[in-house]
mmCIF file with all atom_site columns, N, CA and C in Angstrom:
data_model
loop_
_atom_site.group_PDB
_atom_site.id
_atom_site.type_symbol
_atom_site.label_atom_id
_atom_site.label_alt_id
_atom_site.label_comp_id
_atom_site.label_asym_id
_atom_site.label_entity_id
_atom_site.label_seq_id
_atom_site.pdbx_PDB_ins_code
_atom_site.Cartn_x
_atom_site.Cartn_y
_atom_site.Cartn_z
_atom_site.occupancy
_atom_site.B_iso_or_equiv
_atom_site.pdbx_formal_charge
_atom_site.auth_seq_id
_atom_site.auth_comp_id
_atom_site.auth_asym_id
_atom_site.auth_atom_id
_atom_site.pdbx_PDB_model_num
ATOM 1   N N  . MET A 1 1  ? 3.777   38.265  -1.797  1.00 69.00 ? 1  MET A N  1
ATOM 2   C CA . MET A 1 1  ? 4.110   37.005  -2.419  1.00 69.00 ? 1  MET A CA 1
ATOM 3   C C  . MET A 1 1  ? 2.825   36.195  -2.528  1.00 69.00 ? 1  MET A C  1
ATOM 4   N N  . SER A 1 2  ? 2.620   35.607  -3.672  1.00 74.00 ? 2  SER A N  1
ATOM 5   C CA . SER A 1 2  ? 1.402   34.854  -3.930  1.00 74.00 ? 2  SER A CA 1
ATOM 6   C C  . SER A 1 2  ? 1.756   33.525  -4.579  1.00 74.00 ? 2  SER A C  1
ATOM 7   N N  . THR A 1 3  ? 0.927   32.527  -4.310  1.00 72.00 ? 3  THR A N  1
ATOM 8   C CA . THR A 1 3  ? 1.122   31.217  -4.934  1.00 72.00 ? 3  THR A CA 1
ATOM 9   C C  . THR A 1 3  ? 0.486   31.149  -6.305  1.00 72.00 ? 3  THR A C  1
ATOM 10  N N  . GLY A 1 4  ? -0.371  32.084  -6.609  1.00 72.00 ? 4  GLY A N  1
ATOM 11  C CA . GLY A 1 4  ? -1.056  32.081  -7.891  1.00 72.00 ? 4  GLY A CA 1
ATOM 12  C C  . GLY A 1 4  ? -2.375  31.346  -7.847  1.00 72.00 ? 4  GLY A C  1
ATOM 13  N N  . ILE A 1 5  ? -2.705  30.732  -6.717  1.00 73.00 ? 5  ILE A N  1
ATOM 14  C CA . ILE A 1 5  ? -3.973  30.014  -6.578  1.00 73.00 ? 5  ILE A CA 1
ATOM 15  C C  . ILE A 1 5  ? -5.011  31.002  -6.068  1.00 73.00 ? 5  ILE A C  1
ATOM 16  N N  . THR A 1 6  ? -6.060  31.172  -6.854  1.00 76.00 ? 6  THR A N  1
ATOM 17  C CA . THR A 1 6  ? -7.112  32.100  -6.447  1.00 76.00 ? 6  THR A CA 1
ATOM 18  C C  . THR A 1 6  ? -8.387  31.369  -6.076  1.00 76.00 ? 6  THR A C  1
ATOM 19  N N  . SER A 1 7  ? -8.502  30.102  -6.467  1.00 76.00 ? 7  SER A N  1
ATOM 20  C CA . SER A 1 7  ? -9.709  29.349  -6.179  1.00 76.00 ? 7  SER A CA 1
ATOM 21  C C  . SER A 1 7  ? -9.345  27.889  -5.942  1.00 76.00 ? 7  SER A C  1
ATOM 22  N N  . LEU A 1 8  ? -10.112 27.236  -5.082  1.00 76.00 ? 8  LEU A N  1
ATOM 23  C CA . LEU A 1 8  ? -9.893  25.816  -4.817  1.00 76.00 ? 8  LEU A CA 1
ATOM 24  C C  . LEU A 1 8  ? -10.790 24.941  -5.679  1.00 76.00 ? 8  LEU A C  1
ATOM 25  N N  . ALA A 1 9  ? -11.446 25.529  -6.655  1.00 78.00 ? 9  ALA A N  1
ATOM 26  C CA . ALA A 1 9  ? -12.380 24.790  -7.499  1.00 78.00 ? 9  ALA A CA 1
ATOM 27  C C  . ALA A 1 9  ? -11.659 23.736  -8.343  1.00 78.00 ? 9  ALA A C  1
ATOM 28  N N  . ASN A 1 10 ? -10.474 24.039  -8.827  1.00 75.00 ? 10 ASN A N  1
ATOM 29  C CA . ASN A 1 10 ? -9.747  23.080  -9.679  1.00 75.00 ? 10 ASN A CA 1
ATOM 30  C C  . ASN A 1 10 ? -8.601  22.396  -8.920  1.00 75.00 ? 10 ASN A C  1
ATOM 31  N N  . LEU A 1 11 ? -8.751  22.215  -7.645  1.00 71.00 ? 11 LEU A N  1
ATOM 32  C CA . LEU A 1 11 ? -7.710  21.604  -6.821  1.00 71.00 ? 11 LEU A CA 1
ATOM 33  C C  . LEU A 1 11 ? -7.340  20.190  -7.271  1.00 71.00 ? 11 LEU A C  1
ATOM 34  N N  . PRO A 1 12 ? -8.318  19.316  -7.618  1.00 73.00 ? 12 PRO A N  1
ATOM 35  C CA . PRO A 1 12 ? -7.918  17.967  -8.065  1.00 73.00 ? 12 PRO A CA 1
ATOM 36  C C  . PRO A 1 12 ? -7.064  17.965  -9.330  1.00 73.00 ? 12 PRO A C  1
ATOM 37  N N  . GLU A 1 13 ? -7.169  18.988  -10.132 1.00 73.00 ? 13 GLU A N  1
ATOM 38  C CA . GLU A 1 13 ? -6.387  19.051  -11.360 1.00 73.00 ? 13 GLU A CA 1
ATOM 39  C C  . GLU A 1 13 ? -4.943  19.481  -11.111 1.00 73.00 ? 13 GLU A C  1
ATOM 40  N N  . MET A 1 14 ? -4.664  20.059  -9.976  1.00 72.00 ? 14 MET A N  1
ATOM 41  C CA . MET A 1 14 ? -3.322  20.566  -9.688  1.00 72.00 ? 14 MET A CA 1
ATOM 42  C C  . MET A 1 14 ? -2.340  19.451  -9.366  1.00 72.00 ? 14 MET A C  1
ATOM 43  N N  . GLY A 1 15 ? -2.795  18.360  -8.832  1.00 69.00 ? 15 GLY A N  1
ATOM 44  C CA . GLY A 1 15 ? -1.903  17.264  -8.471  1.00 69.00 ? 15 GLY A CA 1
ATOM 45  C C  . GLY A 1 15 ? -1.624  17.258  -6.981  1.00 69.00 ? 15 GLY A C  1
ATOM 46  N N  . ALA A 1 16 ? -0.631  16.507  -6.613  1.00 68.00 ? 16 ALA A N  1
ATOM 47  C CA . ALA A 1 16 ? -0.291  16.337  -5.201  1.00 68.00 ? 16 ALA A CA 1
ATOM 48  C C  . ALA A 1 16 ? 0.308   17.619  -4.636  1.00 68.00 ? 16 ALA A C  1
ATOM 49  N N  . ILE A 1 17 ? -0.061  17.908  -3.405  1.00 72.00 ? 17 ILE A N  1
ATOM 50  C CA . ILE A 1 17 ? 0.463   19.096  -2.736  1.00 72.00 ? 17 ILE A CA 1
ATOM 51  C C  . ILE A 1 17 ? 1.847   18.801  -2.159  1.00 72.00 ? 17 ILE A C  1
ATOM 52  N N  . TYR A 1 18 ? 2.091   17.586  -1.779  1.00 75.00 ? 18 TYR A N  1
ATOM 53  C CA . TYR A 1 18 ? 3.388   17.211  -1.226  1.00 75.00 ? 18 TYR A CA 1
ATOM 54  C C  . TYR A 1 18 ? 3.855   15.910  -1.878  1.00 75.00 ? 18 TYR A C  1
ATOM 55  N N  . PRO A 1 19 ? 5.152   15.669  -1.904  1.00 79.00 ? 19 PRO A N  1
ATOM 56  C CA . PRO A 1 19 ? 5.639   14.420  -2.508  1.00 79.00 ? 19 PRO A CA 1
ATOM 57  C C  . PRO A 1 19 ? 5.243   13.223  -1.650  1.00 79.00 ? 19 PRO A C  1
ATOM 58  N N  . PHE A 1 20 ? 5.270   12.086  -2.233  1.00 82.00 ? 20 PHE A N  1
ATOM 59  C CA . PHE A 1 20 ? 4.930   10.816  -1.579  1.00 82.00 ? 20 PHE A CA 1
ATOM 60  C C  . PHE A 1 20 ? 3.449   10.705  -1.264  1.00 82.00 ? 20 PHE A C  1
ATOM 61  N N  . ALA A 1 21 ? 2.605   11.433  -1.957  1.00 80.00 ? 21 ALA A N  1
ATOM 62  C CA . ALA A 1 21 ? 1.161   11.310  -1.740  1.00 80.00 ? 21 ALA A CA 1
ATOM 63  C C  . ALA A 1 21 ? 0.735   9.902   -2.125  1.00 80.00 ? 21 ALA A C  1
ATOM 64  N N  . GLY A 1 22 ? -0.060  9.286   -1.276  1.00 85.00 ? 22 GLY A N  1
ATOM 65  C CA . GLY A 1 22 ? -0.527  7.928   -1.513  1.00 85.00 ? 22 GLY A CA 1
ATOM 66  C C  . GLY A 1 22 ? 0.294   6.873   -0.795  1.00 85.00 ? 22 GLY A C  1
ATOM 67  N N  . PHE A 1 23 ? 1.404   7.261   -0.187  1.00 90.00 ? 23 PHE A N  1
ATOM 68  C CA . PHE A 1 23 ? 2.240   6.316   0.538   1.00 90.00 ? 23 PHE A CA 1
ATOM 69  C C  . PHE A 1 23 ? 2.042   6.397   2.050   1.00 90.00 ? 23 PHE A C  1
ATOM 70  N N  . GLU A 1 24 ? 0.983   7.044   2.497   1.00 92.00 ? 24 GLU A N  1
ATOM 71  C CA . GLU A 1 24 ? 0.751   7.188   3.935   1.00 92.00 ? 24 GLU A CA 1
ATOM 72  C C  . GLU A 1 24 ? 0.596   5.834   4.611   1.00 92.00 ? 24 GLU A C  1
ATOM 73  N N  . TRP A 1 25 ? -0.051  4.894   3.954   1.00 94.00 ? 25 TRP A N  1
ATOM 74  C CA . TRP A 1 25 ? -0.244  3.558   4.536   1.00 94.00 ? 25 TRP A CA 1
ATOM 75  C C  . TRP A 1 25 ? 1.099   2.862   4.742   1.00 94.00 ? 25 TRP A C  1
ATOM 76  N N  . LEU A 1 26 ? 2.026   3.052   3.805   1.00 96.00 ? 26 LEU A N  1
ATOM 77  C CA . LEU A 1 26 ? 3.347   2.439   3.946   1.00 96.00 ? 26 LEU A CA 1
ATOM 78  C C  . LEU A 1 26 ? 4.108   3.042   5.120   1.00 96.00 ? 26 LEU A C  1
ATOM 79  N N  . PHE A 1 27 ? 4.059   4.363   5.245   1.00 95.00 ? 27 PHE A N  1
ATOM 80  C CA . PHE A 1 27 ? 4.737   5.025   6.356   1.00 95.00 ? 27 PHE A CA 1
ATOM 81  C C  . PHE A 1 27 ? 4.132   4.610   7.694   1.00 95.00 ? 27 PHE A C  1
ATOM 82  N N  . ALA A 1 28 ? 2.809   4.464   7.732   1.00 96.00 ? 28 ALA A N  1
ATOM 83  C CA . ALA A 1 28 ? 2.147   4.031   8.965   1.00 96.00 ? 28 ALA A CA 1
ATOM 84  C C  . ALA A 1 28 ? 2.595   2.613   9.342   1.00 96.00 ? 28 ALA A C  1
ATOM 85  N N  . LEU A 1 29 ? 2.718   1.724   8.352   1.00 98.00 ? 29 LEU A N  1
ATOM 86  C CA . LEU A 1 29 ? 3.191   0.359   8.633   1.00 98.00 ? 29 LEU A CA 1
ATOM 87  C C  . LEU A 1 29 ? 4.635   0.354   9.108   1.00 98.00 ? 29 LEU A C  1
ATOM 88  N N  . ILE A 1 30 ? 5.472   1.193   8.517   1.00 98.00 ? 30 ILE A N  1
ATOM 89  C CA . ILE A 1 30 ? 6.870   1.274   8.949   1.00 98.00 ? 30 ILE A CA 1
ATOM 90  C C  . ILE A 1 30 ? 6.947   1.760   10.391  1.00 98.00 ? 30 ILE A C  1
ATOM 91  N N  . ILE A 1 31 ? 6.186   2.777   10.724  1.00 98.00 ? 31 ILE A N  1
ATOM 92  C CA . ILE A 1 31 ? 6.187   3.312   12.090  1.00 98.00 ? 31 ILE A CA 1
ATOM 93  C C  . ILE A 1 31 ? 5.644   2.278   13.067  1.00 98.00 ? 31 ILE A C  1
ATOM 94  N N  . LEU A 1 32 ? 4.587   1.580   12.679  1.00 98.00 ? 32 LEU A N  1
ATOM 95  C CA . LEU A 1 32 ? 4.021   0.540   13.545  1.00 98.00 ? 32 LEU A CA 1
ATOM 96  C C  . LEU A 1 32 ? 5.034   -0.574  13.784  1.00 98.00 ? 32 LEU A C  1
ATOM 97  N N  . GLY A 1 33 ? 5.709   -1.015  12.727  1.00 98.00 ? 33 GLY A N  1
ATOM 98  C CA . GLY A 1 33 ? 6.720   -2.058  12.860  1.00 98.00 ? 33 GLY A CA 1
ATOM 99  C C  . GLY A 1 33 ? 7.870   -1.620  13.749  1.00 98.00 ? 33 GLY A C  1
ATOM 100 N N  . PHE A 1 34 ? 8.344   -0.392  13.569  1.00 98.00 ? 34 PHE A N  1
ATOM 101 C CA . PHE A 1 34 ? 9.427   0.117   14.399  1.00 98.00 ? 34 PHE A CA 1
ATOM 102 C C  . PHE A 1 34 ? 8.997   0.216   15.855  1.00 98.00 ? 34 PHE A C  1
ATOM 103 N N  . THR A 1 35 ? 7.770   0.665   16.099  1.00 98.00 ? 35 THR A N  1
ATOM 104 C CA . THR A 1 35 ? 7.271   0.791   17.472  1.00 98.00 ? 35 THR A CA 1
ATOM 105 C C  . THR A 1 35 ? 7.205   -0.571  18.151  1.00 98.00 ? 35 THR A C  1
ATOM 106 N N  . ILE A 1 36 ? 6.700   -1.567  17.443  1.00 98.00 ? 36 ILE A N  1
ATOM 107 C CA . ILE A 1 36 ? 6.620   -2.916  18.017  1.00 98.00 ? 36 ILE A CA 1
ATOM 108 C C  . ILE A 1 36 ? 8.016   -3.458  18.290  1.00 98.00 ? 36 ILE A C  1
ATOM 109 N N  . TYR A 1 37 ? 8.945   -3.269  17.343  1.00 98.00 ? 37 TYR A N  1
ATOM 110 C CA . TYR A 1 37 ? 10.329  -3.717  17.543  1.00 98.00 ? 37 TYR A CA 1
ATOM 111 C C  . TYR A 1 37 ? 10.963  -3.024  18.745  1.00 98.00 ? 37 TYR A C  1
ATOM 112 N N  . PHE A 1 38 ? 10.765  -1.715  18.855  1.00 98.00 ? 38 PHE A N  1
ATOM 113 C CA . PHE A 1 38 ? 11.365  -0.951  19.938  1.00 98.00 ? 38 PHE A CA 1
ATOM 114 C C  . PHE A 1 38 ? 10.839  -1.411  21.300  1.00 98.00 ? 38 PHE A C  1
ATOM 115 N N  . VAL A 1 39 ? 9.531   -1.577  21.410  1.00 97.00 ? 39 VAL A N  1
ATOM 116 C CA . VAL A 1 39 ? 8.943   -1.996  22.681  1.00 97.00 ? 39 VAL A CA 1
ATOM 117 C C  . VAL A 1 39 ? 9.412   -3.401  23.052  1.00 97.00 ? 39 VAL A C  1
ATOM 118 N N  . MET A 1 40 ? 9.455   -4.313  22.082  1.00 96.00 ? 40 MET A N  1
ATOM 119 C CA . MET A 1 40 ? 9.898   -5.679  22.376  1.00 96.00 ? 40 MET A CA 1
ATOM 120 C C  . MET A 1 40 ? 11.375  -5.696  22.789  1.00 96.00 ? 40 MET A C  1
ATOM 121 N N  . SER A 1 41 ? 12.212  -4.887  22.143  1.00 95.00 ? 41 SER A N  1
ATOM 122 C CA . SER A 1 41 ? 13.623  -4.862  22.533  1.00 95.00 ? 41 SER A CA 1
ATOM 123 C C  . SER A 1 41 ? 13.804  -4.251  23.917  1.00 95.00 ? 41 SER A C  1
ATOM 124 N N  . GLN A 1 42 ? 12.993  -3.266  24.270  1.00 95.00 ? 42 GLN A N  1
ATOM 125 C CA . GLN A 1 42 ? 13.065  -2.690  25.610  1.00 95.00 ? 42 GLN A CA 1
ATOM 126 C C  . GLN A 1 42 ? 12.632  -3.702  26.668  1.00 95.00 ? 42 GLN A C  1
ATOM 127 N N  . ILE A 1 43 ? 11.595  -4.458  26.386  1.00 94.00 ? 43 ILE A N  1
ATOM 128 C CA . ILE A 1 43 ? 11.138  -5.492  27.327  1.00 94.00 ? 43 ILE A CA 1
ATOM 129 C C  . ILE A 1 43 ? 12.237  -6.539  27.515  1.00 94.00 ? 43 ILE A C  1
ATOM 130 N N  . LYS A 1 44 ? 12.876  -6.966  26.404  1.00 93.00 ? 44 LYS A N  1
ATOM 131 C CA . LYS A 1 44 ? 13.937  -7.965  26.483  1.00 93.00 ? 44 LYS A CA 1
ATOM 132 C C  . LYS A 1 44 ? 15.125  -7.434  27.290  1.00 93.00 ? 44 LYS A C  1
ATOM 133 N N  . MET A 1 45 ? 15.487  -6.181  27.074  1.00 92.00 ? 45 MET A N  1
ATOM 134 C CA . MET A 1 45 ? 16.618  -5.596  27.786  1.00 92.00 ? 45 MET A CA 1
ATOM 135 C C  . MET A 1 45 ? 16.308  -5.470  29.279  1.00 92.00 ? 45 MET A C  1
ATOM 136 N N  . GLU A 1 46 ? 15.115  -5.014  29.604  1.00 92.00 ? 46 GLU A N  1
ATOM 137 C CA . GLU A 1 46 ? 14.738  -4.894  31.019  1.00 92.00 ? 46 GLU A CA 1
ATOM 138 C C  . GLU A 1 46 ? 14.689  -6.260  31.688  1.00 92.00 ? 46 GLU A C  1
ATOM 139 N N  . GLN A 1 47 ? 14.198  -7.270  30.989  1.00 91.00 ? 47 GLN A N  1
ATOM 140 C CA . GLN A 1 47 ? 14.136  -8.614  31.562  1.00 91.00 ? 47 GLN A CA 1
ATOM 141 C C  . GLN A 1 47 ? 15.538  -9.135  31.828  1.00 91.00 ? 47 GLN A C  1
ATOM 142 N N  . GLY A 1 48 ? 16.484  -8.821  30.941  1.00 87.00 ? 48 GLY A N  1
ATOM 143 C CA . GLY A 1 48 ? 17.876  -9.229  31.164  1.00 87.00 ? 48 GLY A CA 1
ATOM 144 C C  . GLY A 1 48 ? 18.461  -8.560  32.392  1.00 87.00 ? 48 GLY A C  1
ATOM 145 N N  . ASP A 1 49 ? 18.150  -7.281  32.592  1.00 84.00 ? 49 ASP A N  1
ATOM 146 C CA . ASP A 1 49 ? 18.630  -6.577  33.781  1.00 84.00 ? 49 ASP A CA 1
ATOM 147 C C  . ASP A 1 49 ? 18.036  -7.177  35.049  1.00 84.00 ? 49 ASP A C  1
ATOM 148 N N  . ILE A 1 50 ? 16.765  -7.513  35.006  1.00 84.00 ? 50 ILE A N  1
ATOM 149 C CA . ILE A 1 50 ? 16.110  -8.099  36.178  1.00 84.00 ? 50 ILE A CA 1
ATOM 150 C C  . ILE A 1 50 ? 16.711  -9.466  36.491  1.00 84.00 ? 50 ILE A C  1
ATOM 151 N N  . ASP A 1 51 ? 16.962  -10.272 35.444  1.00 84.00 ? 51 ASP A N  1
ATOM 152 C CA . ASP A 1 51 ? 17.560  -11.595 35.653  1.00 84.00 ? 51 ASP A CA 1
ATOM 153 C C  . ASP A 1 51 ? 18.956  -11.477 36.269  1.00 84.00 ? 51 ASP A C  1
ATOM 154 N N  . GLU A 1 52 ? 19.750  -10.510 35.828  1.00 83.00 ? 52 GLU A N  1
ATOM 155 C CA . GLU A 1 52 ? 21.085  -10.314 36.395  1.00 83.00 ? 52 GLU A CA 1
ATOM 156 C C  . GLU A 1 52 ? 21.010  -9.919  37.863  1.00 83.00 ? 52 GLU A C  1
ATOM 157 N N  . GLU A 1 53 ? 20.069  -9.061  38.214  1.00 81.00 ? 53 GLU A N  1
ATOM 158 C CA . GLU A 1 53 ? 19.938  -8.630  39.600  1.00 81.00 ? 53 GLU A CA 1
ATOM 159 C C  . GLU A 1 53 ? 19.471  -9.771  40.495  1.00 81.00 ? 53 GLU A C  1
ATOM 160 N N  . LEU A 1 54 ? 18.621  -10.635 39.975  1.00 82.00 ? 54 LEU A N  1
ATOM 161 C CA . LEU A 1 54 ? 18.159  -11.762 40.774  1.00 82.00 ? 54 LEU A CA 1
ATOM 162 C C  . LEU A 1 54 ? 19.255  -12.812 40.940  1.00 82.00 ? 54 LEU A C  1
ATOM 163 N N  . ALA A 1 55 ? 20.121  -12.969 39.947  1.00 82.00 ? 55 ALA A N  1
ATOM 164 C CA . ALA A 1 55 ? 21.185  -13.972 40.009  1.00 82.00 ? 55 ALA A CA 1
ATOM 165 C C  . ALA A 1 55 ? 22.286  -13.568 40.998  1.00 82.00 ? 55 ALA A C  1
ATOM 166 N N  . ALA A 1 56 ? 22.627  -12.300 41.067  1.00 77.00 ? 56 ALA A N  1
ATOM 167 C CA . ALA A 1 56 ? 23.695  -11.847 41.931  1.00 77.00 ? 56 ALA A CA 1
ATOM 168 C C  . ALA A 1 56 ? 23.239  -10.583 42.672  1.00 77.00 ? 56 ALA A C  1
ATOM 169 N N  . PRO A 1 57 ? 22.478  -10.775 43.737  1.00 66.00 ? 57 PRO A N  1
ATOM 170 C CA . PRO A 1 57 ? 21.995  -9.588  44.467  1.00 66.00 ? 57 PRO A CA 1
ATOM 171 C C  . PRO A 1 57 ? 23.160  -8.836  45.130  1.00 66.00 ? 57 PRO A C  1
ATOM 172 N N  . GLN A 1 58 ? 23.040  -7.563  45.216  1.00 67.00 ? 58 GLN A N  1
ATOM 173 C CA . GLN A 1 58 ? 24.074  -6.724  45.841  1.00 67.00 ? 58 GLN A CA 1
ATOM 174 C C  . GLN A 1 58 ? 23.964  -6.832  47.357  1.00 67.00 ? 58 GLN A C  1
ATOM 175 N N  . MET A 1 59 ? 25.097  -6.787  48.011  1.00 59.00 ? 59 MET A N  1
ATOM 176 C CA . MET A 1 59 ? 25.109  -6.795  49.472  1.00 59.00 ? 59 MET A CA 1
ATOM 177 C C  . MET A 1 59 ? 24.740  -5.406  49.957  1.00 59.00 ? 59 MET A C  1
ATOM 178 N N  . ALA A 1 60 ? 23.727  -5.340  50.752  1.00 56.00 ? 60 ALA A N  1
ATOM 179 C CA . ALA A 1 60 ? 23.312  -4.050  51.308  1.00 56.00 ? 60 ALA A CA 1
ATOM 180 C C  . ALA A 1 60 ? 24.228  -3.701  52.461  1.00 56.00 ? 60 ALA A C  1
ATOM 181 N N  . ALA A 1 61 ? 24.530  -2.442  52.599  1.00 58.00 ? 61 ALA A N  1
ATOM 182 C CA . ALA A 1 61 ? 25.386  -1.994  53.690  1.00 58.00 ? 61 ALA A CA 1
ATOM 183 C C  . ALA A 1 61 ? 24.632  -2.157  55.007  1.00 58.00 ? 61 ALA A C  1
ATOM 184 N N  . ALA A 1 62 ? 25.337  -2.652  56.007  1.00 58.00 ? 62 ALA A N  1
ATOM 185 C CA . ALA A 1 62 ? 24.707  -2.838  57.324  1.00 58.00 ? 62 ALA A CA 1
ATOM 186 C C  . ALA A 1 62 ? 24.468  -1.462  57.940  1.00 58.00 ? 62 ALA A C  1
ATOM 187 N N  . PRO A 1 63 ? 23.317  -1.289  58.557  1.00 65.00 ? 63 PRO A N  1
ATOM 188 C CA . PRO A 1 63 ? 23.053  0.017   59.196  1.00 65.00 ? 63 PRO A CA 1
ATOM 189 C C  . PRO A 1 63 ? 24.008  0.253   60.367  1.00 65.00 ? 63 PRO A C  1
ATOM 190 N N  . ALA A 1 64 ? 24.398  1.472   60.522  1.00 63.00 ? 64 ALA A N  1
ATOM 191 C CA . ALA A 1 64 ? 25.316  1.831   61.623  1.00 63.00 ? 64 ALA A CA 1
ATOM 192 C C  . ALA A 1 64 ? 24.565  1.721   62.947  1.00 63.00 ? 64 ALA A C  1
ATOM 193 N N  . GLU A 1 65 ? 25.268  1.226   63.954  1.00 63.00 ? 65 GLU A N  1
ATOM 194 C CA . GLU A 1 65 ? 24.634  1.087   65.262  1.00 63.00 ? 65 GLU A CA 1
ATOM 195 C C  . GLU A 1 65 ? 24.984  2.213   66.178  1.00 63.00 ? 65 GLU A C  1
#
């Protein structure tokens, strides 16, 4: 099986090798935005858990004598 390409000399004339060529910057911004959103939501959720634990601490079981 062959692709029919025998030389890379005319590669710029062939066009894009994969779809969405030229949109890498957009995908990088989307990933960066999602990462920042995810980290901030995790920090907010963890802070809420910490606040709940500080407001109503659990009673520790007394050690057996």
